Amino acid sequence: MEIRTGRQIVSSLHAHLVFTTKRRGKVLAPAHLKRLGAIFDGVCADFEVELREFNGEADHVNLLVFYPPKVRLSELVNSLKGVLSRLLKKEFPEIASFWSVRKSRGVLWSPSYFAGSVSGAPISILKHYIENQGGRRG
């Protein structure tokens, strides 16, 4: 088990996060997923969160994060989804046009998400699962 230490706390918190596209639209291509990984990594770093694994398919993404107890997962998720949506639409105009055609008011992500706690041995199993989503992306 990996331990994170602070001045007054010792913790080991991992979470598995899953975000789906609005109406499960199959909009994320391999190039988008590659860029998503870099964006996720930067946003996580701003929260002092380590992105341990990331991968996805055309209609959803999986993340494994290691985070300190001061981080509220709901705030991390909102920031990740907001920054991703804004940057992807700016860098990949076809994403913005896809959603305006589908009358989703330009919304890329479903408002719901999955967050599951992870500990001990299952982390390696979860990493393997995420690595194999839609084939490995670098």
C-alpha positions as YAML, in Angstrom:
chain: A
units: angstrom
residues:
- id: 1
  name: MET
  ca: [0.00, 0.00, 0.00]
- id: 2
  name: GLU
  ca: [1.30, 3.42, -0.91]
- id: 3
  name: ILE
  ca: [1.13, 6.04, 1.83]
- id: 4
  name: ARG
  ca: [0.90, 9.81, 1.47]
- id: 5
  name: THR
  ca: [2.05, 11.84, 4.48]
- id: 6
  name: GLY
  ca: [1.32, 15.40, 5.50]
- id: 7
  name: ARG
  ca: [1.95, 17.49, 8.59]
- id: 8
  name: GLN
  ca: [-0.92, 15.98, 10.54]
- id: 9
  name: ILE
  ca: [-2.24, 13.13, 8.44]
- id: 10
  name: VAL
  ca: [-1.26, 9.87, 6.82]
- id: 11
  name: SER
  ca: [-3.47, 8.59, 3.99]
- id: 12
  name: SER
  ca: [-3.74, 6.26, 1.03]
- id: 13
  name: LEU
  ca: [-6.67, 7.36, -1.12]
- id: 14
  name: HIS
  ca: [-7.24, 6.11, -4.65]
- id: 15
  name: ALA
  ca: [-10.37, 6.62, -6.74]
- id: 16
  name: HIS
  ca: [-11.59, 5.17, -10.01]
- id: 17
  name: LEU
  ca: [-13.45, 7.87, -11.98]
- id: 18
  name: VAL
  ca: [-15.56, 7.33, -15.10]
- id: 19
  name: PHE
  ca: [-17.00, 10.15, -17.23]
- id: 20
  name: THR
  ca: [-19.37, 9.52, -20.14]
- id: 21
  name: THR
  ca: [-20.11, 11.77, -23.06]
- id: 22
  name: LYS
  ca: [-23.53, 13.41, -23.27]
- id: 23
  name: ARG
  ca: [-26.07, 10.83, -24.45]
- id: 24
  name: ARG
  ca: [-23.18, 8.36, -24.77]
- id: 25
  name: GLY
  ca: [-22.29, 9.94, -28.12]
- id: 26
  name: LYS
  ca: [-19.31, 8.22, -29.72]
- id: 27
  name: VAL
  ca: [-17.28, 11.37, -30.28]
- id: 28
  name: LEU
  ca: [-13.85, 10.66, -28.76]
- id: 29
  name: ALA
  ca: [-11.29, 9.53, -31.34]
- id: 30
  name: PRO
  ca: [-7.78, 8.25, -30.47]
- id: 31
  name: ALA
  ca: [-6.30, 11.74, -31.06]
- id: 32
  name: HIS
  ca: [-8.82, 13.23, -28.61]
- id: 33
  name: LEU
  ca: [-8.05, 10.57, -26.00]
- id: 34
  name: LYS
  ca: [-4.32, 11.20, -26.30]
- id: 35
  name: ARG
  ca: [-4.87, 14.93, -25.70]
- id: 36
  name: LEU
  ca: [-7.29, 14.19, -22.85]
- id: 37
  name: GLY
  ca: [-4.55, 12.32, -21.01]
- id: 38
  name: ALA
  ca: [-2.27, 15.38, -21.07]
- id: 39
  name: ILE
  ca: [-5.09, 17.71, -19.98]
- id: 40
  name: PHE
  ca: [-6.17, 15.37, -17.17]
- id: 41
  name: ASP
  ca: [-2.58, 15.16, -15.96]
- id: 42
  name: GLY
  ca: [-2.25, 18.96, -15.78]
- id: 43
  name: VAL
  ca: [-5.55, 19.52, -13.97]
- id: 44
  name: CYS
  ca: [-4.76, 16.73, -11.50]
- id: 45
  name: ALA
  ca: [-1.37, 18.32, -10.77]
- id: 46
  name: ASP
  ca: [-3.13, 21.61, -9.95]
- id: 47
  name: PHE
  ca: [-5.07, 19.72, -7.25]
- id: 48
  name: GLU
  ca: [-1.95, 17.87, -5.99]
- id: 49
  name: VAL
  ca: [-3.50, 14.69, -7.36]
- id: 50
  name: GLU
  ca: [-1.54, 12.02, -9.22]
- id: 51
  name: LEU
  ca: [-3.12, 10.59, -12.36]
- id: 52
  name: ARG
  ca: [-2.05, 6.95, -12.09]
- id: 53
  name: GLU
  ca: [-3.79, 5.60, -15.16]
- id: 54
  name: PHE
  ca: [-6.02, 6.93, -17.92]
- id: 55
  name: ASN
  ca: [-7.72, 5.45, -20.95]
- id: 56
  name: GLY
  ca: [-11.04, 5.51, -22.68]
- id: 57
  name: GLU
  ca: [-13.24, 4.68, -25.60]
- id: 58
  name: ALA
  ca: [-15.37, 6.74, -27.98]
- id: 59
  name: ASP
  ca: [-18.07, 7.42, -25.37]
- id: 60
  name: HIS
  ca: [-16.34, 7.35, -21.97]
- id: 61
  name: VAL
  ca: [-13.05, 7.71, -20.09]
- id: 62
  name: ASN
  ca: [-11.59, 5.91, -17.04]
- id: 63
  name: LEU
  ca: [-9.14, 7.48, -14.60]
- id: 64
  name: LEU
  ca: [-7.30, 6.12, -11.59]
- id: 65
  name: VAL
  ca: [-6.19, 8.91, -9.24]
- id: 66
  name: PHE
  ca: [-4.18, 9.04, -6.01]
- id: 67
  name: TYR
  ca: [-5.31, 12.05, -4.01]
- id: 68
  name: PRO
  ca: [-4.79, 13.79, -0.66]
- id: 69
  name: PRO
  ca: [-7.66, 13.96, 1.86]
- id: 70
  name: LYS
  ca: [-8.05, 17.72, 1.38]
- id: 71
  name: VAL
  ca: [-9.31, 17.17, -2.19]
- id: 72
  name: ARG
  ca: [-13.06, 16.94, -2.69]
- id: 73
  name: LEU
  ca: [-13.63, 14.50, -5.53]
- id: 74
  name: SER
  ca: [-16.71, 16.41, -6.70]
- id: 75
  name: GLU
  ca: [-14.61, 19.58, -7.14]
- id: 76
  name: LEU
  ca: [-11.87, 17.66, -8.94]
- id: 77
  name: VAL
  ca: [-14.44, 16.07, -11.28]
- id: 78
  name: ASN
  ca: [-16.11, 19.42, -12.04]
- id: 79
  name: SER
  ca: [-12.76, 21.00, -12.82]
- id: 80
  name: LEU
  ca: [-11.62, 18.07, -14.97]
- id: 81
  name: LYS
  ca: [-14.83, 18.02, -17.00]
- id: 82
  name: GLY
  ca: [-14.98, 21.81, -17.39]
- id: 83
  name: VAL
  ca: [-11.36, 22.27, -18.46]
- id: 84
  name: LEU
  ca: [-11.55, 19.26, -20.78]
- id: 85
  name: SER
  ca: [-14.72, 20.43, -22.44]
- id: 86
  name: ARG
  ca: [-13.40, 23.94, -23.01]
- id: 87
  name: LEU
  ca: [-9.98, 22.87, -24.34]
- id: 88
  name: LEU
  ca: [-11.25, 20.02, -26.52]
- id: 89
  name: LYS
  ca: [-13.83, 22.24, -28.20]
- id: 90
  name: LYS
  ca: [-11.16, 24.87, -28.82]
- id: 91
  name: GLU
  ca: [-8.52, 22.45, -30.13]
- id: 92
  name: PHE
  ca: [-10.86, 20.09, -32.01]
- id: 93
  name: PRO
  ca: [-13.67, 22.08, -33.69]
- id: 94
  name: GLU
  ca: [-15.30, 18.88, -34.95]
- id: 95
  name: ILE
  ca: [-16.27, 18.09, -31.35]
- id: 96
  name: ALA
  ca: [-18.11, 21.40, -30.97]
- id: 97
  name: SER
  ca: [-19.92, 20.92, -34.29]
- id: 98
  name: PHE
  ca: [-20.86, 17.33, -33.37]
- id: 99
  name: TRP
  ca: [-22.64, 18.51, -30.22]
- id: 100
  name: SER
  ca: [-24.38, 21.49, -31.80]
- id: 101
  name: VAL
  ca: [-25.84, 19.15, -34.44]
- id: 102
  name: ARG
  ca: [-27.10, 16.83, -31.67]
- id: 103
  name: LYS
  ca: [-28.74, 19.79, -29.88]
- id: 104
  name: SER
  ca: [-26.85, 19.20, -26.66]
- id: 105
  name: ARG
  ca: [-26.28, 22.93, -26.19]
- id: 106
  name: GLY
  ca: [-22.56, 22.40, -26.62]
- id: 107
  name: VAL
  ca: [-22.33, 20.12, -23.57]
- id: 108
  name: LEU
  ca: [-19.67, 17.44, -24.05]
- id: 109
  name: TRP
  ca: [-20.00, 15.41, -20.82]
- id: 110
  name: SER
  ca: [-22.96, 13.83, -19.12]
- id: 111
  name: PRO
  ca: [-23.61, 15.57, -15.79]
- id: 112
  name: SER
  ca: [-23.30, 12.23, -13.98]
- id: 113
  name: TYR
  ca: [-20.10, 10.33, -13.25]
- id: 114
  name: PHE
  ca: [-18.86, 7.28, -11.39]
- id: 115
  name: ALA
  ca: [-16.45, 7.56, -8.45]
- id: 116
  name: GLY
  ca: [-15.35, 4.41, -6.65]
- id: 117
  name: SER
  ca: [-12.84, 4.00, -3.86]
- id: 118
  name: VAL
  ca: [-9.97, 1.61, -4.49]
- id: 119
  name: SER
  ca: [-7.52, 0.06, -2.05]
- id: 120
  name: GLY
  ca: [-4.92, -2.65, -1.77]
- id: 121
  name: ALA
  ca: [-4.53, -5.41, -4.36]
- id: 122
  name: PRO
  ca: [-7.41, -4.35, -6.63]
- id: 123
  name: ILE
  ca: [-5.41, -1.30, -7.77]
- id: 124
  name: SER
  ca: [-3.24, -3.45, -10.04]
- id: 125
  name: ILE
  ca: [-6.33, -5.15, -11.42]
- id: 126
  name: LEU
  ca: [-8.02, -1.79, -12.02]
- id: 127
  name: LYS
  ca: [-4.90, -0.40, -13.72]
- id: 128
  name: HIS
  ca: [-4.89, -3.43, -16.03]
- id: 129
  name: TYR
  ca: [-8.58, -2.89, -16.82]
- id: 130
  name: ILE
  ca: [-8.07, 0.80, -17.64]
- id: 131
  name: GLU
  ca: [-4.94, 0.09, -19.70]
- id: 132
  name: ASN
  ca: [-6.94, -2.28, -21.88]
- id: 133
  name: GLN
  ca: [-9.90, 0.01, -22.57]
- id: 134
  name: GLY
  ca: [-10.08, 0.32, -26.34]
- id: 135
  name: GLY
  ca: [-6.42, -0.62, -26.73]
- id: 136
  name: ARG
  ca: [-3.45, 1.14, -25.15]
- id: 137
  name: ARG
  ca: [-3.02, 4.82, -26.03]
- id: 138
  name: GLY
  ca: [0.25, 6.63, -25.51]
...
